[in-house]
XYZ file of C-alpha atoms in Angstrom:
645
model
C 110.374 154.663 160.013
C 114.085 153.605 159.215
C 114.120 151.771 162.378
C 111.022 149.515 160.965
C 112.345 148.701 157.615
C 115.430 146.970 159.139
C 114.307 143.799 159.932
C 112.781 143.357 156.520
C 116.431 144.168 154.778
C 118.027 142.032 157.211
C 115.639 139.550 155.880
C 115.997 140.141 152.239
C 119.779 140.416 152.123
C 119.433 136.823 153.916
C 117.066 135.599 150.889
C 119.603 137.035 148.494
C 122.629 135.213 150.417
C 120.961 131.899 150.275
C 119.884 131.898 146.716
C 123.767 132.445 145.868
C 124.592 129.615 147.942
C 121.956 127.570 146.457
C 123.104 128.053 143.135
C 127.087 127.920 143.654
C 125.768 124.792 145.305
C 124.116 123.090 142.297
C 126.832 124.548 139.983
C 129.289 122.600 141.976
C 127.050 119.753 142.238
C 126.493 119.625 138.210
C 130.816 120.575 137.941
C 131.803 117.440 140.083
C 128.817 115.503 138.256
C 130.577 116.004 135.024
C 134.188 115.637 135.490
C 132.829 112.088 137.067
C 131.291 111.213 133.906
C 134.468 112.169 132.148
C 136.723 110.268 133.857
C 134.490 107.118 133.798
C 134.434 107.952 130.135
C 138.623 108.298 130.248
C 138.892 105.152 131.788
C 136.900 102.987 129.131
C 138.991 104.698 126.457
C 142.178 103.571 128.260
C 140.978 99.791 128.226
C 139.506 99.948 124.677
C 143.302 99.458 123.287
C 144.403 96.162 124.759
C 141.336 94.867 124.146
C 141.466 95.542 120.334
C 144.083 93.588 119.454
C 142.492 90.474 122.347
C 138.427 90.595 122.303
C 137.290 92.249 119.745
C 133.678 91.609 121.195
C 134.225 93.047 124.579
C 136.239 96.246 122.438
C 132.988 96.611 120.424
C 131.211 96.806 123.875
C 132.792 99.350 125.083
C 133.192 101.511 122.186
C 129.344 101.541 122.307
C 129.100 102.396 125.995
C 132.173 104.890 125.287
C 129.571 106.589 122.408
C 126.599 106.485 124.474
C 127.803 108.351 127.304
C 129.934 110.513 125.504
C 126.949 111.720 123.236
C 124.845 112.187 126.702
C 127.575 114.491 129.060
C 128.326 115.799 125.256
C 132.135 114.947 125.964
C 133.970 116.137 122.777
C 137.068 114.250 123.461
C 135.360 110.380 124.107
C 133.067 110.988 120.702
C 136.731 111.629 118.720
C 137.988 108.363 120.369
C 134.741 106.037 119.705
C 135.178 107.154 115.555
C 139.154 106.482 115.700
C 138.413 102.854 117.073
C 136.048 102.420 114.703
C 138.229 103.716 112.454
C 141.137 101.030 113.858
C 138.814 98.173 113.971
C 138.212 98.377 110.164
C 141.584 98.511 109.200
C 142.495 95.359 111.488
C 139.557 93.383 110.056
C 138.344 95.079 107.077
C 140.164 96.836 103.878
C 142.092 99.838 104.107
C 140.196 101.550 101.501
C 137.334 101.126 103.837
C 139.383 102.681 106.986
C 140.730 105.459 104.919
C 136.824 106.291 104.436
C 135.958 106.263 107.838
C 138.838 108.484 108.753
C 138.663 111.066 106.234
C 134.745 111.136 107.135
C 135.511 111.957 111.089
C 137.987 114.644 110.065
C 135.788 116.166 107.814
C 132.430 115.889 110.176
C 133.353 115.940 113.796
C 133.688 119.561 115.219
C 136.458 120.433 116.622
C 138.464 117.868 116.238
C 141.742 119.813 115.103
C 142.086 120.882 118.513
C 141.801 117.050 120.345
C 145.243 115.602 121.217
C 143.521 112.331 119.573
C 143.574 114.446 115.750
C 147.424 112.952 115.232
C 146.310 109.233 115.724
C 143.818 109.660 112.970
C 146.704 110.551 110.415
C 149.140 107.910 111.560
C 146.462 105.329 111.149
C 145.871 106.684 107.978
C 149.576 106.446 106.961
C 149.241 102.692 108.131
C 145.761 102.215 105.220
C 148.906 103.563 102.546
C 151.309 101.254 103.336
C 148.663 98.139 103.260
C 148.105 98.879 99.941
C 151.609 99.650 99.075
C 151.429 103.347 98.464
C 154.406 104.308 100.376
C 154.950 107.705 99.548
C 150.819 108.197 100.720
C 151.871 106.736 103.662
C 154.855 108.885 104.240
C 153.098 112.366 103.338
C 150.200 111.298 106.129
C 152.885 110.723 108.767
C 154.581 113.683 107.874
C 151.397 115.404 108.460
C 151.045 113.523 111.901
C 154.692 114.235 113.072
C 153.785 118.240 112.455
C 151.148 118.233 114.634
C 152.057 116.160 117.275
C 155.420 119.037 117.478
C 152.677 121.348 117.379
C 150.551 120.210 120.423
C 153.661 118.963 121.978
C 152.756 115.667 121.908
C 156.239 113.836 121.943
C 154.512 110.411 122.673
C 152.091 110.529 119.488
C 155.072 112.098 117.605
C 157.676 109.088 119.009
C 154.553 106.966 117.547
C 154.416 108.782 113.849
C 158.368 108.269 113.737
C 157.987 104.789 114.268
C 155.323 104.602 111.327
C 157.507 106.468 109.202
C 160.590 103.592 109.918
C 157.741 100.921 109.124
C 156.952 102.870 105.705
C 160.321 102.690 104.585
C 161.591 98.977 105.765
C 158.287 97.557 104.164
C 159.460 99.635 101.154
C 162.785 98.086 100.819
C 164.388 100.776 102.536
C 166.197 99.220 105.355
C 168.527 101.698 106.017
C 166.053 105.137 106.322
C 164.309 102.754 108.338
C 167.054 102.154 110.978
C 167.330 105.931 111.088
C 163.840 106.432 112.229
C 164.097 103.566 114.721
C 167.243 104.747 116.052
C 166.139 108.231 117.182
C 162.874 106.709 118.685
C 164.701 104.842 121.025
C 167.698 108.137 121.720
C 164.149 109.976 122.431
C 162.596 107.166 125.150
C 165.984 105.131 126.239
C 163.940 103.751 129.160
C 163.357 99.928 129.513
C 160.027 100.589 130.675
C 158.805 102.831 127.560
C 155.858 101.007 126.118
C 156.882 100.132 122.077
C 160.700 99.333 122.952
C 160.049 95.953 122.218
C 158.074 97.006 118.896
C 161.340 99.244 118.372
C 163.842 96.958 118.609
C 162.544 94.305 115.821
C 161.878 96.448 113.577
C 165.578 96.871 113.888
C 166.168 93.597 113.786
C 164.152 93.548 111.011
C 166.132 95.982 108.993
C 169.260 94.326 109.826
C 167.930 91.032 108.151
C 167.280 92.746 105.024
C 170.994 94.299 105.334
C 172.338 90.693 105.445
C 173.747 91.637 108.871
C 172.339 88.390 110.700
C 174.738 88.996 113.574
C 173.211 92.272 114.420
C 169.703 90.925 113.436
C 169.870 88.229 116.352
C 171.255 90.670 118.480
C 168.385 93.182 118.130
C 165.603 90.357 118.285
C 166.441 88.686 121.582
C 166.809 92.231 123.093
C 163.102 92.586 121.340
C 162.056 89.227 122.453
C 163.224 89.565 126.325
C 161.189 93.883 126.217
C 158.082 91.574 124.514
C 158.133 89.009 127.239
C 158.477 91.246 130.138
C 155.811 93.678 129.052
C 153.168 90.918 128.005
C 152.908 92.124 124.823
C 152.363 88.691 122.453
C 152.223 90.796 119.335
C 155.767 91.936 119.467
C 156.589 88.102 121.097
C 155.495 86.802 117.361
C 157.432 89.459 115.676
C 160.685 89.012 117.211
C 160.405 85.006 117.286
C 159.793 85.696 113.227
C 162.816 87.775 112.527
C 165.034 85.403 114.932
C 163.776 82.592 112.663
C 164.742 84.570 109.562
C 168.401 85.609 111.086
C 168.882 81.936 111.904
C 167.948 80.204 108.298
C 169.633 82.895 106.561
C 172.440 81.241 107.956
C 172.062 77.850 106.934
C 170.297 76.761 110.848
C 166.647 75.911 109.187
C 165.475 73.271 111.699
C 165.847 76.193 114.560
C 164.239 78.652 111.880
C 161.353 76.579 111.634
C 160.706 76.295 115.464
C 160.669 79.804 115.763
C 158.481 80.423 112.608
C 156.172 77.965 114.122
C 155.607 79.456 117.137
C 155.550 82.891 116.031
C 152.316 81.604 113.885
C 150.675 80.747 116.716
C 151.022 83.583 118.771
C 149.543 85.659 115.622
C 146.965 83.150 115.871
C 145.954 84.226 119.094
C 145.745 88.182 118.644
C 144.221 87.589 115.349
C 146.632 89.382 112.956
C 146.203 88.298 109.394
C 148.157 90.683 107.975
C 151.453 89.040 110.123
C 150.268 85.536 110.389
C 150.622 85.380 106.513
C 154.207 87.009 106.637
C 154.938 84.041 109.012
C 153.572 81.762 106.479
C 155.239 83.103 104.030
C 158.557 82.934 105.772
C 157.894 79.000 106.604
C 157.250 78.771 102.734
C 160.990 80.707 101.998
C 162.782 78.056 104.144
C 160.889 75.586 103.019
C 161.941 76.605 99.287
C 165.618 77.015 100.532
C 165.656 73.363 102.295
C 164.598 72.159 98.832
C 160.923 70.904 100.309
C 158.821 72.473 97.833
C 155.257 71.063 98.319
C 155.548 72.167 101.927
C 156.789 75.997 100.334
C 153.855 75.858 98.116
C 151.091 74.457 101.084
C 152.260 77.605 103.538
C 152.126 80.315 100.456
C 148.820 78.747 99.779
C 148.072 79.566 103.242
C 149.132 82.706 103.072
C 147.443 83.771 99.515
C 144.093 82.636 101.381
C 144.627 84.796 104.108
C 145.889 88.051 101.941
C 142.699 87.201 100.047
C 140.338 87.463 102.397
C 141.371 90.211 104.130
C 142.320 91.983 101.184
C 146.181 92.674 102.032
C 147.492 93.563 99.083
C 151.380 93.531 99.491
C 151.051 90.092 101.188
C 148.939 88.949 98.415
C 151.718 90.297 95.919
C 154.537 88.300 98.170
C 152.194 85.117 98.225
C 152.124 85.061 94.444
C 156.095 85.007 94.211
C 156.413 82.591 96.259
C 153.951 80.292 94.674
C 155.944 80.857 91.748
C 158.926 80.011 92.955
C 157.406 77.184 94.310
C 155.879 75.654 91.204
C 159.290 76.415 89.415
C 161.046 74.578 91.856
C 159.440 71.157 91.244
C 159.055 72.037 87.647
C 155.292 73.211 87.628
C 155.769 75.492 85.055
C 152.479 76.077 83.526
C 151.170 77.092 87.674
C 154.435 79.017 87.628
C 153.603 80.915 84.618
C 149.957 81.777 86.082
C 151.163 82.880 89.415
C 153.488 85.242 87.349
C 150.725 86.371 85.458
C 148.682 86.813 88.385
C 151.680 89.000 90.494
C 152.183 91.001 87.292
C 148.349 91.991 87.026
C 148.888 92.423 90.988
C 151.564 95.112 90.361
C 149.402 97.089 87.347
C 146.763 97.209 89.646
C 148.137 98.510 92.718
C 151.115 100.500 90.668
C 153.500 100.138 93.098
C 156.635 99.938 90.929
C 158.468 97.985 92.478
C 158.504 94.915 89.642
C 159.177 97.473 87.198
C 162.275 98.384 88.591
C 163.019 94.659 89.100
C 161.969 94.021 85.276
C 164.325 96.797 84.693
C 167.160 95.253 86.555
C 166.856 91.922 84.517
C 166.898 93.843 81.329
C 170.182 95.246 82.596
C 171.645 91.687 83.641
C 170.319 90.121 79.692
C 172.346 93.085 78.091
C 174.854 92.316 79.930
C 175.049 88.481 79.622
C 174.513 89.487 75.822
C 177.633 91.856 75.792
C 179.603 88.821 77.660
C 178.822 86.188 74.820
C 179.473 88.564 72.201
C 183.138 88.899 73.863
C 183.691 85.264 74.263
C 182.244 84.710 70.438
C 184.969 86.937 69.071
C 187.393 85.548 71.060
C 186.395 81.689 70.531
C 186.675 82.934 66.460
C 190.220 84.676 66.991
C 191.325 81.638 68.220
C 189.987 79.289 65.652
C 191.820 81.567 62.777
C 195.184 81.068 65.092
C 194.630 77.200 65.036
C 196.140 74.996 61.977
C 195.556 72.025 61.542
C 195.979 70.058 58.321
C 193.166 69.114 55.959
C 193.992 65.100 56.669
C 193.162 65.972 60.446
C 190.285 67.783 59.938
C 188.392 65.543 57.866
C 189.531 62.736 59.968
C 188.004 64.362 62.883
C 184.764 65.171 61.117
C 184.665 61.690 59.489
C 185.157 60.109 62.987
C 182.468 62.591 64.367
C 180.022 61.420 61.729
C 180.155 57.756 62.583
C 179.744 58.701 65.771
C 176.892 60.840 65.069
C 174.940 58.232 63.470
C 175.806 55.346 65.562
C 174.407 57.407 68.652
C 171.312 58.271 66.487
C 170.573 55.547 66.207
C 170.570 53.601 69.762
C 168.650 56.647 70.784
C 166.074 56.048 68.002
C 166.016 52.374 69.193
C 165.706 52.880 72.694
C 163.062 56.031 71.593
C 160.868 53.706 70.167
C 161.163 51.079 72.652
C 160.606 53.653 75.693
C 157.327 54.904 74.099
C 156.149 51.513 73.155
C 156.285 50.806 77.578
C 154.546 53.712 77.988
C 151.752 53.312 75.737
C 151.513 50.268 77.069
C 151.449 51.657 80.657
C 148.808 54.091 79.595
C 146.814 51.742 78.390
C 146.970 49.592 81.516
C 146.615 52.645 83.981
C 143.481 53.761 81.505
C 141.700 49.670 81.894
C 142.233 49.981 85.888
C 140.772 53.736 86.034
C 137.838 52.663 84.093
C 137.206 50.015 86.093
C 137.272 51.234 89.737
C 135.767 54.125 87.728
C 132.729 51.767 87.305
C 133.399 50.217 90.923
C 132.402 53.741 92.382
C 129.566 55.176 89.890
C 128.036 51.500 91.096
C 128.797 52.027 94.520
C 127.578 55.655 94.791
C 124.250 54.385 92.908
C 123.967 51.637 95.631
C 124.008 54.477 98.468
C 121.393 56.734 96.474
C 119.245 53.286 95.997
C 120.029 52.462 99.559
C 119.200 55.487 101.136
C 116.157 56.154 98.908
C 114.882 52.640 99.991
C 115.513 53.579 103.855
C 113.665 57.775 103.343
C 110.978 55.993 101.196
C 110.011 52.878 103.243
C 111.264 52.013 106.015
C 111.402 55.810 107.239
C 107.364 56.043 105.857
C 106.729 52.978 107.611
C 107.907 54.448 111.080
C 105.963 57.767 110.716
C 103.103 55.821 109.746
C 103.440 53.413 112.901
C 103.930 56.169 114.905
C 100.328 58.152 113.524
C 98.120 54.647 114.421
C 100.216 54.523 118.413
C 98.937 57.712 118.768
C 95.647 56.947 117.836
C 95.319 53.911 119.683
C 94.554 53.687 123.376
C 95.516 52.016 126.464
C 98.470 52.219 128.596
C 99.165 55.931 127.787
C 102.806 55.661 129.272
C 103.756 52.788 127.375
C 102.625 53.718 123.978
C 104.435 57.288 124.646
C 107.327 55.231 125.413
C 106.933 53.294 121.888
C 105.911 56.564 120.308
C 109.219 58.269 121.446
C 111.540 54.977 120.266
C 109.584 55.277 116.632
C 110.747 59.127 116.403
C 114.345 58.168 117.301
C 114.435 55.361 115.180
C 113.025 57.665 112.310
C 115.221 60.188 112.889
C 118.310 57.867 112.739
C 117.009 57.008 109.494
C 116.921 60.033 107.821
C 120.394 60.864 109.301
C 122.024 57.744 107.751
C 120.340 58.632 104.520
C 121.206 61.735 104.434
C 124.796 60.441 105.139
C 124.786 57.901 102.595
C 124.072 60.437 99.615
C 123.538 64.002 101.262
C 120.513 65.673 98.934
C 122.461 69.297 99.094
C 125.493 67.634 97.096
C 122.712 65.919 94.328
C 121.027 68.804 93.638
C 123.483 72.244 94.831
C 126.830 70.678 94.755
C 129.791 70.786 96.796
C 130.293 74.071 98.249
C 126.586 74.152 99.827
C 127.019 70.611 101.208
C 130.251 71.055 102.828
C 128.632 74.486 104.493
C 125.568 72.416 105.698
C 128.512 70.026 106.809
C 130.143 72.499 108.987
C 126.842 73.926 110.224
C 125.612 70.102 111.346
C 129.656 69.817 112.795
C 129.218 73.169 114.796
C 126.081 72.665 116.097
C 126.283 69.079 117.650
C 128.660 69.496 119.379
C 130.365 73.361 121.591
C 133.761 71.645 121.945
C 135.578 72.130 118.725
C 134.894 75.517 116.296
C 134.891 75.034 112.945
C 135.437 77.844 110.304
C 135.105 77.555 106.601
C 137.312 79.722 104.169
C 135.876 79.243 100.476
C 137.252 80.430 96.990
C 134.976 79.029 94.481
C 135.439 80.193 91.341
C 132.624 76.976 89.697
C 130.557 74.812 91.123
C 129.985 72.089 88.642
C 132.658 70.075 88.990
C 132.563 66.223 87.890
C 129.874 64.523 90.105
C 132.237 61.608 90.837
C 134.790 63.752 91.652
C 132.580 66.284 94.332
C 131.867 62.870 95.861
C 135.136 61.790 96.938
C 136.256 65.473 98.250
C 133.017 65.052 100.356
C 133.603 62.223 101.519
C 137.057 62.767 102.191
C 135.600 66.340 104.159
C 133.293 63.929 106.123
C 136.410 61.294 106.922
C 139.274 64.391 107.920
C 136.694 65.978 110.010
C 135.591 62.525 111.712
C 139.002 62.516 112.532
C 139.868 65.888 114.073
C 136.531 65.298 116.313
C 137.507 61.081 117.189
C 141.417 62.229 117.632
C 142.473 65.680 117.717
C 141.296 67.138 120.749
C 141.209 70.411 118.892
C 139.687 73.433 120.150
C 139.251 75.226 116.462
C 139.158 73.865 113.094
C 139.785 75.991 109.459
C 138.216 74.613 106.388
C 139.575 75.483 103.252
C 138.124 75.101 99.765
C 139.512 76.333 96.922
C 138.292 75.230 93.372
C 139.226 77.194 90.315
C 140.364 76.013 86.702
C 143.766 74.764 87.751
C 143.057 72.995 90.573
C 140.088 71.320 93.379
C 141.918 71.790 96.627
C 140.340 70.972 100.317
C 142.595 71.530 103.259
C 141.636 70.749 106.943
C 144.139 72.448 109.602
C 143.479 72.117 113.517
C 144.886 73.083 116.529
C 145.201 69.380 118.226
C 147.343 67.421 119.456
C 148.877 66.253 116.500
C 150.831 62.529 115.864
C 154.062 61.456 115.030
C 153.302 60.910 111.318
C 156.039 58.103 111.176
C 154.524 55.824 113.695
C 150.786 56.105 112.925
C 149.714 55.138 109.328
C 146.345 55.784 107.270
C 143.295 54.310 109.002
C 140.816 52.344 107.003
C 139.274 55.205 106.416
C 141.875 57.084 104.501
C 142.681 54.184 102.605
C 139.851 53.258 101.641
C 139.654 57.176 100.130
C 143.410 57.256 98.655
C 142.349 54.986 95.736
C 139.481 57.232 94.888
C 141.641 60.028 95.031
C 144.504 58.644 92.855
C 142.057 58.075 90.279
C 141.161 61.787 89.792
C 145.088 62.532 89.355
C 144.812 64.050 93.193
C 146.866 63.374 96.239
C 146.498 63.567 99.943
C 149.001 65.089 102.007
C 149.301 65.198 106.194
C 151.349 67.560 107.667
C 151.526 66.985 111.225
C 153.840 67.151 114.656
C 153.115 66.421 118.034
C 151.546 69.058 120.310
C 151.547 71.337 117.057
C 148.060 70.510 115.196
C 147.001 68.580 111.868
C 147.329 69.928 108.430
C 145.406 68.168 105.442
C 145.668 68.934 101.994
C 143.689 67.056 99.552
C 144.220 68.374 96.088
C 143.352 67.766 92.366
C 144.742 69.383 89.430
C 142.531 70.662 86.114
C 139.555 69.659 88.219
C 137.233 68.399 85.178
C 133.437 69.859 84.626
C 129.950 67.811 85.761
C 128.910 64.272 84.053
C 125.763 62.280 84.699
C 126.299 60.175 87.275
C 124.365 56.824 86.582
């Protein structure tokens, strides 16, 4: 009976056997399926980096396929990624505020994430939010925090990274010297050429060093920076040590080389799209600029900059921009916009309570007391030696009879000349007031010949071509031929409506500047895929003086005519800034530029600067070859809407 049953053991020990197989099989199979996915997964996270701070469109993409497959093969580690780049984006291109949100939101929500390597990055990025908005000892306690638990998961490259944070904290908090200390013991922890942020490193020293006044050492660190930057590719530390060369070399009196490298530097934060650094470049043009006693060009670049720290709400650049618009308005005696920009940096400082200005308000409280203290000395001495000098009484009336005739004799030729200077100017004002009335009249006549002009040519002759184009295609015949005519008719009153909409564009009439130069930009943009242009706007009101909206669009038609005819530009920023102090519109492209000495106004421009003189404005070009067009076309006290008739 035994001997029967073997067989079907045999045959069910072989069932068992197989099954095993078959499942170790599928195990394996699902195993090797997974750590594929993974390191798919691993290797999009590893790109997502350089392409951050280069195409922000292709990072977005594959952030997305990063979150999509993570969420499928329900891989921990590429979900914790996807939120910190999210999290990095918004800081780069958003507010901090906003980033600080996001990553206090994935630290709260995401499971596990206290055990992911990527948990330190989150708190140095963090760090980075607190010193954007100037709260430096924020940003020291959250990369304090980082530093613990990189030396906790023995993560000495996320901990070299928290250090370097920490140096950044303290040089953009005036701290030059803590800073170096940080730096220092990066680079005595990765002394390789090859390690990946020596070149970040070694400005930042530089960097320091500048704010020490040790220019020497500052150069010295920066073309060591420069050379890491070049031979690692890395165009974001390229700008940063071409910026702190620049600032080593004016600080020594060599601006024309300072300017080059400022210049260049711009441009390179141009291309990785860093406004935060790009205004700190502008702002440095505007310092040597202000030291090189060019003061319009100081104030265009801090203008530039104040935009930019606008926008993208950078609040310590914003705070910097204000200064040196102040400084800049002092400097060609602009005190009233000097005042305001002071007002403005002081209501900068209670709102982001930084401290910093108090201290410095507390320092020239210090320096009065002690100027005060000074002339109190020299009083009492000046009146101790007065009691030692004698002099007889003959003398001293002598002297003060002498000082009288003086006295009067020199009131007198200034009351003369006085009255004689402010009869000329009257007289001047009264001449300049007859000429501005009448090419006042010139242009409200002109402008009402346009509207007239172009209502005549939308009204008739336009009607007239729509209605010659209904009866062709009602009529019969040669079919071809009268589809032929019919087509002509449509150009013809197409090309109407554009030159009448050219003439007097309706969106000016009736919505005013802001919407017509947007509809500008839009028309600009889409004839034509060579050129990009951009529009910046800070428009604080919109009815401005009719007359006045006409010229800045006209002179916004004219620059922009220009950029496309000449310019050979690639992208194009339009800025327009109107607030109670001032109407300003500035144009700047990336072209080829013109030697400004050799090439005068066109017709064009000419025909504009009259217009703009009357308003009180001016027009300024700033412009080099192979280095782009800027135009500034400004107005100050910009006056409220009248009819125009």
């Amino acid at each position: 009976m035994a001997l029967q049953q073997l067989p079907f053991i045999k045959c069910k020990v072989l069932a068992i056997v197989f099954l095993v197989f078959s499942l170790s099989s599928i195990a394996f199979a699902q195993s090797a399926k997974t750590n594929a996915q993974t390191s798919n997964i691993d290797s999009l996270i590893a790109q997502v980096p350089g392409l951050m701070r280069s195409d922000k469109k292709l990072a977005l993409q594959k952030m997305q396929q990063i979150q999509v497959l993570s969420t499928k093969a329900n891989y921990k580690h590429g979900l914790i990624e996807s939120a910190f780049f999210r999290s990095w984006l918004t800081y780069r291109y958003g507010s901090a505020d906003a980033c600080i949100k996001s990553i206090d939101s994935a630290i709260k929500n995401i499971p596990n994430i206290s055990s992911d390597a990527a948990e330190v990055k989150f708190y140095i990025l963090k760090g980075q939010c607190y010193v954007k908005k100037t709260q430096f000892d924020q940003a020291v306690n959250n990369f304090s925090t980082a530093i613990k638990i990189a030396e906790r998961k023995k993560d000495f490259a996320s901990k070299t990274g928290a250090l370097i944070s920490v140096g950044w904290a303290y040089m953009e908090d005036s701290k030059p010297k803590e800073a170096i200390g940080f730096f220092t013991e990066v680079l005595s922890i990765n002394p390789e050429k090859t390690y990946s942020n020596r070149a970040l490193v070694l400005c930042n020293i530089a960097a320091c060093y500048n704010m020490l006044s040790n220019y020497a050492a500052a150069e010295k660190y920066a073309l060591q920076g420069i050379e890491a930057a070049r031979a690692s590719g890395s165009m974001v530390d390229l700008a940063n040590g071409l910026n702190i060369l620049a600032r080593s070399n004016y600080q020594r009196g060599k601006f024309d080389k300072a300017i080059i490298y400022l210049k260049e530097a711009s441009k390179a934060r141009e291309k990785v799209e860093d406004p935060a650094m790009l205004a700190s470049d502008y702002l440095e043009l505007a310092d040597v600029y202000l030291k090189t006693k060019q003061a319009d060009q100081a104030i265009l670049y801090a203008k530039k900059a104040e935009a930019i720290s606008y926008v993208n709400k950078i609040d310590l650049k914003l705070a910097n921009s204000y200064e040196a618009l102040a400084g800049g308005f002092t400097a060609i005696g602009d005190y009233k916009n000097a005042a305001r920009y002071y007002q403005k940096l002081l209501a900068h400082k209670d709102s982001t309570g930084t401290g910093n200005y108090s201290k410095a308000l507390a320092e020239l409280q210090v320096k009065f007391a002690t100027e005060k203290k000074v002339t109190e000395n020299l009083k009492l001495k000046k009146e101790n030696l007065e009691s030692k000098l004698s002099i007889s009484n003959k003398q001293k009336w002598l002297t003060i009879l002498i000082a009288g005739l003086l006295g009067v004799v020199a009131t007198a030729l200034y009351i003369f000349y006085l009255t004689r200077s402010k009869y000329r100017t009257q007289r001047a004002l009264e001449q300049l007031n007859e000429q501005r009335n009448k090419t006042l009249a010139v242009m409200q006549t002109e402008e009402s010949e346009r509207r007239r002009i172009a209502g005549d040519l939308h009204d008739g002759v336009c009607q007239m071509l729509v209605a010659a184009s209904l009866q062709l295609k009602n009529a019969k015949g040669d079919e071809e031929k009268l589809a032929k005519i019919d087509d002509l008719l449509d150009q013809a009153t197409a090309e109407v409506r554009a030159v009448s909409h050219q003439m007097t564009p309706e969106l000016l009439l009736h919505y005013g500047l802001l919407m017509a130069v947007q509809q500008g930009i839009e028309r600009l943009n889409d004839a034509q895929n060579k050129c990009k242009f951009t529009l910046f706007e800070h428009v604080e009101f919109e009815d401005v003086d009719e007359m006045l909206a006409v010229v800045m669009y006209r002179a916004f038609q004219e620059l922009t005519n220009n950029v496309l005819k000449h310019a050979n530009a690639t992208e194009v920023s339009v800025h327009l800034i109107i607030n109670e102090e001032e109407a300003l519109l500035m144009i700047e492209d990336n072209g080829e530029g013109f030697d400004s000495k050799t090439n005068k106004f066109g017709l064009g421009l000419k025909n504009l600067e009259s217009r703009i003189k009357l308003y009180g404005g001016s027009l300024n070009i700033d412009t080099m070859l192979g280095k782009g067009t800027t135009s500034i076309l400004k107005f100050t006290s910009p006056t409220r809407k009248n009819v125009l008739v």
